[in-house]
Short mmCIF file of C-alpha atoms and ligand atoms in Angstrom, two decimals:
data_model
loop_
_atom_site.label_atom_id
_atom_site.label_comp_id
_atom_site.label_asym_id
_atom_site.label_seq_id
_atom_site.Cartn_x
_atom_site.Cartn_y
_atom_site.Cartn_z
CA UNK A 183 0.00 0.00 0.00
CA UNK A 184 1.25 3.27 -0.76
CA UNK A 185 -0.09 6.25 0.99
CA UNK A 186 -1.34 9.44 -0.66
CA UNK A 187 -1.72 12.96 0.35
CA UNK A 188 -5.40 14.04 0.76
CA UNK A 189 -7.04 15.74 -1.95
CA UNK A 190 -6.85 20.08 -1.70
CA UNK A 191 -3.83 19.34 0.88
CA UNK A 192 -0.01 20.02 -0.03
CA UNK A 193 3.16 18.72 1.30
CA UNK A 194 5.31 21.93 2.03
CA UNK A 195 8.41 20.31 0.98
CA UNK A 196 12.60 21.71 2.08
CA UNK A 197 13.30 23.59 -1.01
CA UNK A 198 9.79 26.07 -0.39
CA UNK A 199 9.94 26.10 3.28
CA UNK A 200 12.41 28.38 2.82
CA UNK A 201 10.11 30.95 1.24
CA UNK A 202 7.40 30.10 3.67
CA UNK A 203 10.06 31.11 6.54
CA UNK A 204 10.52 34.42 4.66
CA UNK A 205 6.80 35.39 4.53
CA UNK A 206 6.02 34.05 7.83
CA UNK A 207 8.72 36.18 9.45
CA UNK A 208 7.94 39.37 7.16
CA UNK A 209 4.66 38.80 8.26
CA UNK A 210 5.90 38.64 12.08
CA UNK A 211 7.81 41.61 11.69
CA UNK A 212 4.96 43.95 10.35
CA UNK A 213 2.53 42.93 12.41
CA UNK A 214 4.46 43.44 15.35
CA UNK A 215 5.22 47.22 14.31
CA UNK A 216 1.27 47.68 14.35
CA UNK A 217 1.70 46.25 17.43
CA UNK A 218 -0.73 43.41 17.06
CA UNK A 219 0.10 40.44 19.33
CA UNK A 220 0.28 36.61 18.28
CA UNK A 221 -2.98 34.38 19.41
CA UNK A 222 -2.84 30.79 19.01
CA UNK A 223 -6.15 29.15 18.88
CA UNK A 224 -6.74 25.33 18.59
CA UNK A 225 -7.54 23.99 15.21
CA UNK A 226 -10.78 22.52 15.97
CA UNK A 227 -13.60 23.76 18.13
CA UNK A 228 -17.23 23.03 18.75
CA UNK A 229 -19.28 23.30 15.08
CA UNK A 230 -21.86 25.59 16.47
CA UNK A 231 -19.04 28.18 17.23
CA UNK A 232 -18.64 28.29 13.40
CA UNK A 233 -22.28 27.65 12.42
CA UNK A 234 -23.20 30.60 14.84
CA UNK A 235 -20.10 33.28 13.27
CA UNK A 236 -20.26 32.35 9.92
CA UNK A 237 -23.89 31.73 9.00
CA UNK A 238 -25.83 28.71 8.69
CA UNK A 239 -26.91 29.61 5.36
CA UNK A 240 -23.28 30.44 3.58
CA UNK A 241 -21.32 28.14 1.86
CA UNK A 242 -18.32 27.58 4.46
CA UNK A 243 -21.08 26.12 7.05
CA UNK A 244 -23.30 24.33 4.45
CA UNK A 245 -21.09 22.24 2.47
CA UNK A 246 -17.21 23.06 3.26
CA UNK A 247 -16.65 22.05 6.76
CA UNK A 248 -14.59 19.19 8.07
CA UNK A 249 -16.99 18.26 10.69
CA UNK A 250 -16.56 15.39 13.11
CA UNK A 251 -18.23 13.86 15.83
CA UNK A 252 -15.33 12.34 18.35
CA UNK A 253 -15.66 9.88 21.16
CA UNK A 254 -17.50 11.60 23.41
CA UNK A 255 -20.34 12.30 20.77
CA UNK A 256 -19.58 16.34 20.43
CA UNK A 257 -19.76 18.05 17.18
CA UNK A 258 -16.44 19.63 16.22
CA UNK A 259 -15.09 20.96 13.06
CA UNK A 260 -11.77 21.78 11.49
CA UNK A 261 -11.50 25.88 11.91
CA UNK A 262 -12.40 27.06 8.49
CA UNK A 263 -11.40 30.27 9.27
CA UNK A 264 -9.79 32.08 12.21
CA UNK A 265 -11.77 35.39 13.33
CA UNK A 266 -14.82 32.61 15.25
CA UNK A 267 -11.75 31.14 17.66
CA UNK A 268 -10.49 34.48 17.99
CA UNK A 269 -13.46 36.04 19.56
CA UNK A 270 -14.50 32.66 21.18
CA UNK A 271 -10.78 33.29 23.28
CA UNK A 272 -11.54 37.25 23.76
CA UNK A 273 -14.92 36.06 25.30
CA UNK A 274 -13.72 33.30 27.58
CA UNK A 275 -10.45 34.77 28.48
CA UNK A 276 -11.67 38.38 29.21
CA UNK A 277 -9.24 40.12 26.92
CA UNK A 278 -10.99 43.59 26.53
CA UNK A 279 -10.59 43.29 30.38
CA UNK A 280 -7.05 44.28 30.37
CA UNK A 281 -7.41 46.62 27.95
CA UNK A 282 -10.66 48.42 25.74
CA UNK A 283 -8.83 47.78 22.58
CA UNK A 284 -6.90 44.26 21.55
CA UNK A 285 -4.81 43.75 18.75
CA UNK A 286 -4.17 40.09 17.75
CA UNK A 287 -3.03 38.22 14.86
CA UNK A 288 -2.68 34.64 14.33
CA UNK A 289 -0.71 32.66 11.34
CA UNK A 290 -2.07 28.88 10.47
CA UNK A 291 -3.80 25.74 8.62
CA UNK A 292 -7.63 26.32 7.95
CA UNK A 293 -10.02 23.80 6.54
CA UNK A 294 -12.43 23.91 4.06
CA UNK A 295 -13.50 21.32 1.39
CA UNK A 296 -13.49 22.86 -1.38
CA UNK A 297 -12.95 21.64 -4.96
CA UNK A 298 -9.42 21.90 -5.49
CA UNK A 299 -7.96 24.10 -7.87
CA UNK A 300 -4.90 26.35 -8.28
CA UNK A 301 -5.15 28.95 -5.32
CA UNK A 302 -7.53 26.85 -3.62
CA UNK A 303 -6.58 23.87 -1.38
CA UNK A 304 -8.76 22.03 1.38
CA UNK A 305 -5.85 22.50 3.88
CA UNK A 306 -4.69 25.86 3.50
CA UNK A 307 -2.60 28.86 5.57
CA UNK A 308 -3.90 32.25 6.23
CA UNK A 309 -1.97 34.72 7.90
CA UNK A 310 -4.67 37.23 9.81
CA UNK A 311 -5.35 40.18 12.00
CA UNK A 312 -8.28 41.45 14.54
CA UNK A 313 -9.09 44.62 16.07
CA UNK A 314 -11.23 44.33 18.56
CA UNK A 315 -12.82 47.34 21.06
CA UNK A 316 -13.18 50.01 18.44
CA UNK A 317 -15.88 51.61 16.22
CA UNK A 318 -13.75 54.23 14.76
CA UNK A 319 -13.13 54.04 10.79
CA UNK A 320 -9.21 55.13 11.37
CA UNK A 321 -9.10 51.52 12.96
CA UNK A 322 -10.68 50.04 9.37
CA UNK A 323 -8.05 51.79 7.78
CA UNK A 324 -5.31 50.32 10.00
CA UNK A 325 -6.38 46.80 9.50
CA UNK A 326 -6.12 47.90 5.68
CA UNK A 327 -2.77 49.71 5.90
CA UNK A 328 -1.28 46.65 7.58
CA UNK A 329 -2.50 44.39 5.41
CA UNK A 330 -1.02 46.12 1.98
CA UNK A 331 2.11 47.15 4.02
CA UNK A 332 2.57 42.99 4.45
CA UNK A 333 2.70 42.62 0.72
CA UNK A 334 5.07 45.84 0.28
CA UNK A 335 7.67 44.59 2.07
CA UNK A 336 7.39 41.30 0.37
CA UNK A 337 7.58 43.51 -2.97
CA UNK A 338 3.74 42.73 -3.71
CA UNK A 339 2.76 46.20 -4.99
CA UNK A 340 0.29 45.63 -8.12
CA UNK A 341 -2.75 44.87 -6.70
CA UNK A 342 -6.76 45.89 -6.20
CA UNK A 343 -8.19 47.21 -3.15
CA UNK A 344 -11.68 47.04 -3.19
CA UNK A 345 -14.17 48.18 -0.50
CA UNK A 346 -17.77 48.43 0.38
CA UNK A 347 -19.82 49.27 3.49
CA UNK A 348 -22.30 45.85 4.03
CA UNK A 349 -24.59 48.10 6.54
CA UNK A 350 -26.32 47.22 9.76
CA UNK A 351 -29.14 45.82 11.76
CA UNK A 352 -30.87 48.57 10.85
CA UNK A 353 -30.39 49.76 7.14
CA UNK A 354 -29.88 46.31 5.73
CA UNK A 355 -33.04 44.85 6.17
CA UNK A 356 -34.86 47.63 4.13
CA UNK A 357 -31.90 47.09 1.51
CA UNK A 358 -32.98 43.47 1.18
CA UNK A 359 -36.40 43.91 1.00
CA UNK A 360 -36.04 46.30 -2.13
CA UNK A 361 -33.76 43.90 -3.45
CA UNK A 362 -35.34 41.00 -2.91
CA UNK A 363 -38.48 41.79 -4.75
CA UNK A 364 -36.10 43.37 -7.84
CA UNK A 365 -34.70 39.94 -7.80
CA UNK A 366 -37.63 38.34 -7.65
CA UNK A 367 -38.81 39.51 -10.90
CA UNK A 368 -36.00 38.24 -12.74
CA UNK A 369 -35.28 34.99 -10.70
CA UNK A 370 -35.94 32.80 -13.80
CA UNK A 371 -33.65 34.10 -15.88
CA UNK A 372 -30.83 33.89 -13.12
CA UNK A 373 -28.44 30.84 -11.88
CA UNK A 374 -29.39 28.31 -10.40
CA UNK A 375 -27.19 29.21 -7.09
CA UNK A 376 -28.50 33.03 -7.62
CA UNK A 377 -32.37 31.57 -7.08
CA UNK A 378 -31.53 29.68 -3.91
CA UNK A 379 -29.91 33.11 -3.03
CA UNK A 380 -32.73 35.13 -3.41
CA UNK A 381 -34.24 34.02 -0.36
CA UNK A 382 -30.98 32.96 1.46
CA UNK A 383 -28.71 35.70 0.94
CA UNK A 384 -29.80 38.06 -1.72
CA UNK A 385 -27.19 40.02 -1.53
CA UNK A 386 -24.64 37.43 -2.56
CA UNK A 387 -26.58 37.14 -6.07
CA UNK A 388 -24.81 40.41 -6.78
CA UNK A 389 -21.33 39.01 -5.82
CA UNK A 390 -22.27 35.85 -8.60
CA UNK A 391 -19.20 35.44 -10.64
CA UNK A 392 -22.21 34.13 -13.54
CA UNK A 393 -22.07 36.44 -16.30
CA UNK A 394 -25.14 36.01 -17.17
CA UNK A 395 -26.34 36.92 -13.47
CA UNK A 396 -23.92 39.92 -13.29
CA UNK A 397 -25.74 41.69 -16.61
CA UNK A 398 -28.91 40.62 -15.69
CA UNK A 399 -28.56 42.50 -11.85
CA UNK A 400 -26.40 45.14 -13.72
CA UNK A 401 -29.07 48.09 -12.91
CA UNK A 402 -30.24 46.60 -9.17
CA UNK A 403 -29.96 48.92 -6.56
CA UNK A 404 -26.89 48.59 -4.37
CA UNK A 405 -26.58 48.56 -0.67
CA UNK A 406 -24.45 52.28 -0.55
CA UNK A 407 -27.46 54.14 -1.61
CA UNK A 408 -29.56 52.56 1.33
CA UNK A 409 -27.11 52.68 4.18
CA UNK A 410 -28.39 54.92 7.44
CA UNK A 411 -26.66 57.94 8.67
CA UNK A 412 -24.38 55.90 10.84
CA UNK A 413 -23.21 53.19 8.57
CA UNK A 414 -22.80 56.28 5.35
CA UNK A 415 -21.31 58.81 7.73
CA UNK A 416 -18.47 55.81 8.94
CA UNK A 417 -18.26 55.12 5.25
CA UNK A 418 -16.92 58.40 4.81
CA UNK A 419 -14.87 57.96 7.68
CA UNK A 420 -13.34 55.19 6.28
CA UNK A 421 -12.30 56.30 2.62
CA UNK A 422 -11.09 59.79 3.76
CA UNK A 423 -8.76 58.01 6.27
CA UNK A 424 -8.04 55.62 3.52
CA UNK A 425 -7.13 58.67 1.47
CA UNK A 426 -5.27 60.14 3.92
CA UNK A 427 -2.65 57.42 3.99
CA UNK A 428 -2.81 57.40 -0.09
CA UNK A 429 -4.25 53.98 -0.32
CA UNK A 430 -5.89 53.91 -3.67
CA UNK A 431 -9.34 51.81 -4.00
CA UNK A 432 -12.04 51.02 -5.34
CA UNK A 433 -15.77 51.20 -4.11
CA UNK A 434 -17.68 48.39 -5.02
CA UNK A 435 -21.34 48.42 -3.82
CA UNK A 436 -21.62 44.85 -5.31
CA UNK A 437 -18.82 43.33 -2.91
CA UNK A 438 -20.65 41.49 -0.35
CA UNK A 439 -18.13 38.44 0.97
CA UNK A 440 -19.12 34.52 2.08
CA UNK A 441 -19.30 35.22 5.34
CA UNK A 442 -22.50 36.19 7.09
CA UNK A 443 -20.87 38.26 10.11
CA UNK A 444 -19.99 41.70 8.12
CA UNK A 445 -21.30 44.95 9.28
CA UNK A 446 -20.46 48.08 7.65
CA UNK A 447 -16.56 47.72 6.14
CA UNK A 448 -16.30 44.71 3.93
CA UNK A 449 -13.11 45.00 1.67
CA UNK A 450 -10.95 42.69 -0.65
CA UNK A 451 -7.60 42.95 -1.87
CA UNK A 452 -7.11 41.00 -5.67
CA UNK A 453 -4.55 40.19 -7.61
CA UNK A 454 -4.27 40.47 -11.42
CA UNK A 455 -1.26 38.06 -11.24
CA UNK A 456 -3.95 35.43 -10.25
CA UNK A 457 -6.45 33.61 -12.45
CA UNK A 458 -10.08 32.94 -11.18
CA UNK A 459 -8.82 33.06 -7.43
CA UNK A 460 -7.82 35.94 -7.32
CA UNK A 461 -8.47 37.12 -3.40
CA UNK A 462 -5.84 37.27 -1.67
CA UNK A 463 -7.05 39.10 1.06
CA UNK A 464 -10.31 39.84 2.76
CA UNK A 465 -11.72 41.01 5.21
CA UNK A 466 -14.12 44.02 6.99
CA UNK A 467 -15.95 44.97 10.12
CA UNK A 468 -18.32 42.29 12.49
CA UNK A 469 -19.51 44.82 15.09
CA UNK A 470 -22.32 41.88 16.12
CA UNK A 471 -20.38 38.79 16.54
CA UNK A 472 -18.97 39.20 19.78
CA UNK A 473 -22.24 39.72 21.61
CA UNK A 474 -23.70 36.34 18.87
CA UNK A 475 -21.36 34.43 20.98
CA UNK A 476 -22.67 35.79 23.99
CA UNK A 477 -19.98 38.22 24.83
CA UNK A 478 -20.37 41.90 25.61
CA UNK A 479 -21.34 43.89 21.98
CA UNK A 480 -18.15 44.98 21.33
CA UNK A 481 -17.19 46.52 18.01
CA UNK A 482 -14.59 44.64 15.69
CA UNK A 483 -12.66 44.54 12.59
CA UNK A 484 -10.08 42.64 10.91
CA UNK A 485 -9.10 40.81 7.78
CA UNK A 486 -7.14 37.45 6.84
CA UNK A 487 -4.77 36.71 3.80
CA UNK A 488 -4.07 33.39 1.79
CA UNK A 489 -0.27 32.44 2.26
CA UNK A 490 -0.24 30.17 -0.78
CA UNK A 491 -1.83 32.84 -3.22
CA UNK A 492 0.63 34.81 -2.16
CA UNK A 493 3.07 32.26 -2.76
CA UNK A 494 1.92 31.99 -6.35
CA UNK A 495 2.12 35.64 -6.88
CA UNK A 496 5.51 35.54 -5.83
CA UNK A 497 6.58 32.93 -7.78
CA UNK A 498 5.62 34.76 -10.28
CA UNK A 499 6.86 38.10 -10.04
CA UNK A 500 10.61 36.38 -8.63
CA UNK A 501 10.70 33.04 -10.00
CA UNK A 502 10.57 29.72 -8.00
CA UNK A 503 13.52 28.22 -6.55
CA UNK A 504 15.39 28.25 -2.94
CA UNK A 505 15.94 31.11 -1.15
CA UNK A 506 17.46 29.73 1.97
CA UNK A 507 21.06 30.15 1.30
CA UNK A 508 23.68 27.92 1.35
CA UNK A 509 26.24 27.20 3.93
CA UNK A 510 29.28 29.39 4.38
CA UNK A 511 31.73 26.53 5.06
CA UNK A 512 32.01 22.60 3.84
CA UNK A 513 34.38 21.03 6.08
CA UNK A 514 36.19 17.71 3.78
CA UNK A 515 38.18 14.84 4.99
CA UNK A 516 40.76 13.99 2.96
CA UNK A 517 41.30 10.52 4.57
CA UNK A 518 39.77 8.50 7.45
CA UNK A 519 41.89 9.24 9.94
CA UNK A 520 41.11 13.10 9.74
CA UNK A 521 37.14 12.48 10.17
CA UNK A 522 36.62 12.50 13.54
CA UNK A 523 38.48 16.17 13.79
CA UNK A 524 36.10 17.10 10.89
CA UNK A 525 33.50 16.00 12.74
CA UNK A 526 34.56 17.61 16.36
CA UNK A 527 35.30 20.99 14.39
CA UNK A 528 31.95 21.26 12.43
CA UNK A 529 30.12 20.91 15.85
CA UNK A 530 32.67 23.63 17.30
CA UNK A 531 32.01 25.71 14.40
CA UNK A 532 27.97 25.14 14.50
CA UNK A 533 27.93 25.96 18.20
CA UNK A 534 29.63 29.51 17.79
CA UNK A 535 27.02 30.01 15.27
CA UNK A 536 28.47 29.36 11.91
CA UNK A 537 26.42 27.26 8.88
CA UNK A 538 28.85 24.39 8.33
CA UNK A 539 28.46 21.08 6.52
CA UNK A 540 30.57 17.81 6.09
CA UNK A 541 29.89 14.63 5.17
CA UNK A 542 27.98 11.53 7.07
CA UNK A 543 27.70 9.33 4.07
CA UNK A 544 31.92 8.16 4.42
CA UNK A 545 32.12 9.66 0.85
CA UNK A 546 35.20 9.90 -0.79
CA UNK A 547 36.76 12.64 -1.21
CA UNK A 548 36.31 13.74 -4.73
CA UNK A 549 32.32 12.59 -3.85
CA UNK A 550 32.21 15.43 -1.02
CA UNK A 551 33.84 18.05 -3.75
CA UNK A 552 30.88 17.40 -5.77
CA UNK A 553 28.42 17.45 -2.37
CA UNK A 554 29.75 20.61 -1.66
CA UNK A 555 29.30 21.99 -5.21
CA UNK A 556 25.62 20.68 -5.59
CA UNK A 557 24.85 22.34 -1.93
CA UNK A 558 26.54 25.42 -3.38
CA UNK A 559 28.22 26.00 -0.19
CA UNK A 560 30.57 29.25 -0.47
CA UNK A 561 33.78 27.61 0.89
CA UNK A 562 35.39 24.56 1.01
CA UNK A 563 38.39 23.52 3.22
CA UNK A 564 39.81 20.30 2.66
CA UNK A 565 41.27 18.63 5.89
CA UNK A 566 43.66 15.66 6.06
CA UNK A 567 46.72 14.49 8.05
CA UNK A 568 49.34 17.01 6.26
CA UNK A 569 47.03 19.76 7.14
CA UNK A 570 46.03 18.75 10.88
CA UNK A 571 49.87 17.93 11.54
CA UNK A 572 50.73 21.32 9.88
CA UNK A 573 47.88 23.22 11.69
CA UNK A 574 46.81 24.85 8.33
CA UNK A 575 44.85 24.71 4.77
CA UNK A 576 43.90 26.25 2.22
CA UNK A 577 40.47 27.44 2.13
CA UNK A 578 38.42 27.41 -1.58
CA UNK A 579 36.08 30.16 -2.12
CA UNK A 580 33.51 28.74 -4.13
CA UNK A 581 32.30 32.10 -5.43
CA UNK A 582 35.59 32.82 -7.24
CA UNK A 583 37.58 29.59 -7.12
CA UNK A 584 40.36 31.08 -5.41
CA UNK A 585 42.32 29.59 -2.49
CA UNK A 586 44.10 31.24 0.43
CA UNK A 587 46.13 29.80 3.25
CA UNK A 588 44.76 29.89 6.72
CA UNK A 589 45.20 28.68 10.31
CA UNK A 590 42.63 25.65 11.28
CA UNK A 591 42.66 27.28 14.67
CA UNK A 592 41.70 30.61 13.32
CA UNK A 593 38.72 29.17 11.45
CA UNK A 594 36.12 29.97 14.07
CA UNK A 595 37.07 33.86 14.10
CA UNK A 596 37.54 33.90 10.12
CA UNK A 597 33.62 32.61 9.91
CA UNK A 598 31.97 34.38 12.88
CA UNK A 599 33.37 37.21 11.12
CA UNK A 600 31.82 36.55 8.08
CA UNK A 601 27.94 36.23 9.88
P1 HAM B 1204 -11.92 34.72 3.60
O1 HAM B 1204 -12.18 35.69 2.50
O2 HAM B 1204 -12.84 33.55 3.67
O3 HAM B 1204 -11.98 35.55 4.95
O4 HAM B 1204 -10.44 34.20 3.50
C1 HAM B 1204 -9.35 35.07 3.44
C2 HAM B 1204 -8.33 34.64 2.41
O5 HAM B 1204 -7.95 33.27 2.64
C3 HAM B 1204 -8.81 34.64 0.97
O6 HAM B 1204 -8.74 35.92 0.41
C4 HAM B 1204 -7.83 33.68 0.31
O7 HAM B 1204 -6.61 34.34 0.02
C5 HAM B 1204 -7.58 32.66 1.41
N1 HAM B 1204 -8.39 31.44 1.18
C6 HAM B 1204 -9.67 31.23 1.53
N2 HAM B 1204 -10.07 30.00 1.16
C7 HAM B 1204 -9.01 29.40 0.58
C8 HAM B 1204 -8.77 28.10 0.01
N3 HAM B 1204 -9.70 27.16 -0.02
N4 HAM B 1204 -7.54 27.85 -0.49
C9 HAM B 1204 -6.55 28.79 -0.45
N5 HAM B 1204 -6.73 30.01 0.09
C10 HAM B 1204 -7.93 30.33 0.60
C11 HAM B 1204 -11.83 35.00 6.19
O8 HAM B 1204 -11.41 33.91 6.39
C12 HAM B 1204 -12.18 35.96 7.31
N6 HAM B 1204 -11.96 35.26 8.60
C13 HAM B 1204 -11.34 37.24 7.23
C14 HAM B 1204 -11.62 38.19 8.36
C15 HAM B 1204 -10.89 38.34 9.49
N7 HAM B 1204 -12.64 39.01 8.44
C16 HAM B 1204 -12.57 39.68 9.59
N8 HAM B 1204 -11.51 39.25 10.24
#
């Protein structure tokens, strides 16, 4: 029997962790400057936790969830998505008690089953953030700044910000009346996912990627020209902060998102680098969910990013390949007796800090040469009894193929040097 990866899930193999290591520590790096702190949730919790966030009625909940029932006959599911633990923690662990606004981000696996295409896996990693104590649009805007700032510094600068304002509890349902019965009176001529939307979640029939649907719902009234004085005035808010860090976007009245717990900001980042999945990042304000999970109401906002889109988009823009380095120093033995001192000095030389190789395969000499070439290291010093009995060697630098003499004792301050 040989074993398989499941379907939608990816092995993350040594040549790309490297890359992975790069975003995941750019990503570190910015959010700590926003000064958002790390929260680790675990990756399953009870299914009505999601159910309850997400929406009964959306997709995630009705057909993409790994759910399970374990031993002791409790529902539990896979997280799909991260902002649900999140508040679930801020509830049960008092955050806002500490302090009235907290910043957290978290970096992980979700799980959805989804069919599997390019940019879309079943086990995939989203990098997120959530603000959570604040009404204020500047603190939309920050969740938006960080996010772009992320792909900056990972050299991620062509992209589409798009943003919309979803409403409330109190100008949405008016909104979806009037829409409702505008949709009703084309329903027939509309997708067969746009019907079962209609009474659902009619304003995802706007957000149908069906042509057909788009042109037909081309002329419907959107949700910005029926938001109340609350939800328009933090619209504003929003895209004059937005312009006051010269963020360029987009408003798009028709952008609605999968997820049921928006209120006012929703907002998605695309990339044209990308083919049909192009999201890379989403995300928006859920000023309801915290008191849904039977917290205090406390107002919220965040947004969450898909590491292997962005992956793709970098691959594209730099190329694939490593891009962990190589190391600085391949120790070689030119004979048996000098192995265990290649051995002994390698450890030395690891333990002050410096990236050093040698061999653990016996290989001949002339096989290391060639393992040190296809590792690429930068240096190679070749050790044998002449050189251990005459304290030096001569040291090849890779990069230029030139040799110099130098003390085996000194070998340690010539490398540390070079970190
Ligand atoms: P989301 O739009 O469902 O939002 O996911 C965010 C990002 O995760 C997407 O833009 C995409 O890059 C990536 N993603 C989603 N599904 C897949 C998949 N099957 N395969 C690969 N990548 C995927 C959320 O998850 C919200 N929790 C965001 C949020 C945080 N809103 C407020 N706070």
């Amino acid at each position: 029997m040989v074993f398989k990866s499941i379907r939608g899930t990816k092995d993350i193999l040594p040549g790309e962790s490297d890359r992975w290591l790069e975003v995941e520590s750019t990503v570190r790096r910015v959010f700590r400057r926003f000064n958002y702190k790390e929260i680790r949730t675990p990756l399953f919790e009870q299914t009505a936790l999601f159910s309850r966030s997400i929406g009964a009625l959306t997709d995630i909940v009705g057909k993409e969830m790994y759910t399970f029932t374990d031993r002791g006959e409790e529902s539990l599911t896979l997280r799909p998505e991260g902002t649900a633990s999140v508040i679930r923690s801020y509830i049960q662990n008092n955050l806002g008690e500490a302090q009235p606004l907290v910043k957290v981000y978290y970096l992980g696996p979700m799980f959805r089953q989804e069919r599997p295409q390019a940019g879309r896996l079943r086990q995939f990693h989203q990098f997120g953030a959530e603000a959570i104590g604040s009404p204020r649009p500047e603190t939309d805007a920050e969740i938006i700044a960080l996010t772009i700032q992320i792909y900056r510094e990972l050299s991620i600068t062509r992209y589409d910000l798009k943003i919309n304002s979803v409403g409330c509890e109190r100008c949405r349902p008016r909104y979806r009346e009037v829409l409702t019965s505008e949709l009703r009176k084309i329903a027939g001529s509309l997708s067969p996912d746009s019907q079962r939307r209609i009474a659902e979640n009619p304003m995802r029939v706007l957000d149908s990627k069906d042509e057909k649907d788009q042109s037909l719902t081309a002329q419907l009234p959107l949700i910005t020209d029926y938001l109340c004085e609350e939800c328009r005035s933090h619209f504003e808010g929003l895209k004059s902060a937005l312009a006051a860090l010269r963020i360029p976007f987009r408003i798009d009245g028709r952008l609605v998102r999968g997820l049921d717990y928006y209120t006012k900001t929703a907002f998605e980042l695309t990339s044209t680098e990308l083919g049909s999945q192009d999201a890379l990042a989403g995300g928006g304000r859920y000023d309801l969910l915290t008191a849904e999970l039977g917290g205090k109401q406390t107002p919220a906002v965040g947004f969450a990013a898909g590491i292997e889109r962005l992956l793709m988009v970098l691959e594209k823009i730099k190329g694939a390949g490593d891009t962990g380095g190589q190391p600085a120093l391949y120790l070689a033995a030119a004979d048996a007796e000098s192995r265990e001192w290649v051995l002994a000095q390698t450890m030395e030389l690891r333990g002050e800090g410096v990236w050093v190789e040698s061999d653990l395969l016996g290989r001949s000499l002339k096989a290391q040469m060639r393992d040190a070439d296809r590792q690429g290291v930068r240096a190679v010093l070749v050790v044998g009894q002449k050189e251990l009995q005459s304290g030096k060697g001569s040291l090849k630098n890779m990069m230029n193929g030139e040799s110099k003499e130098v003390q085996l004792s000194a070998l340690q301050q010539l490398f540390a040097k070079a970190l």
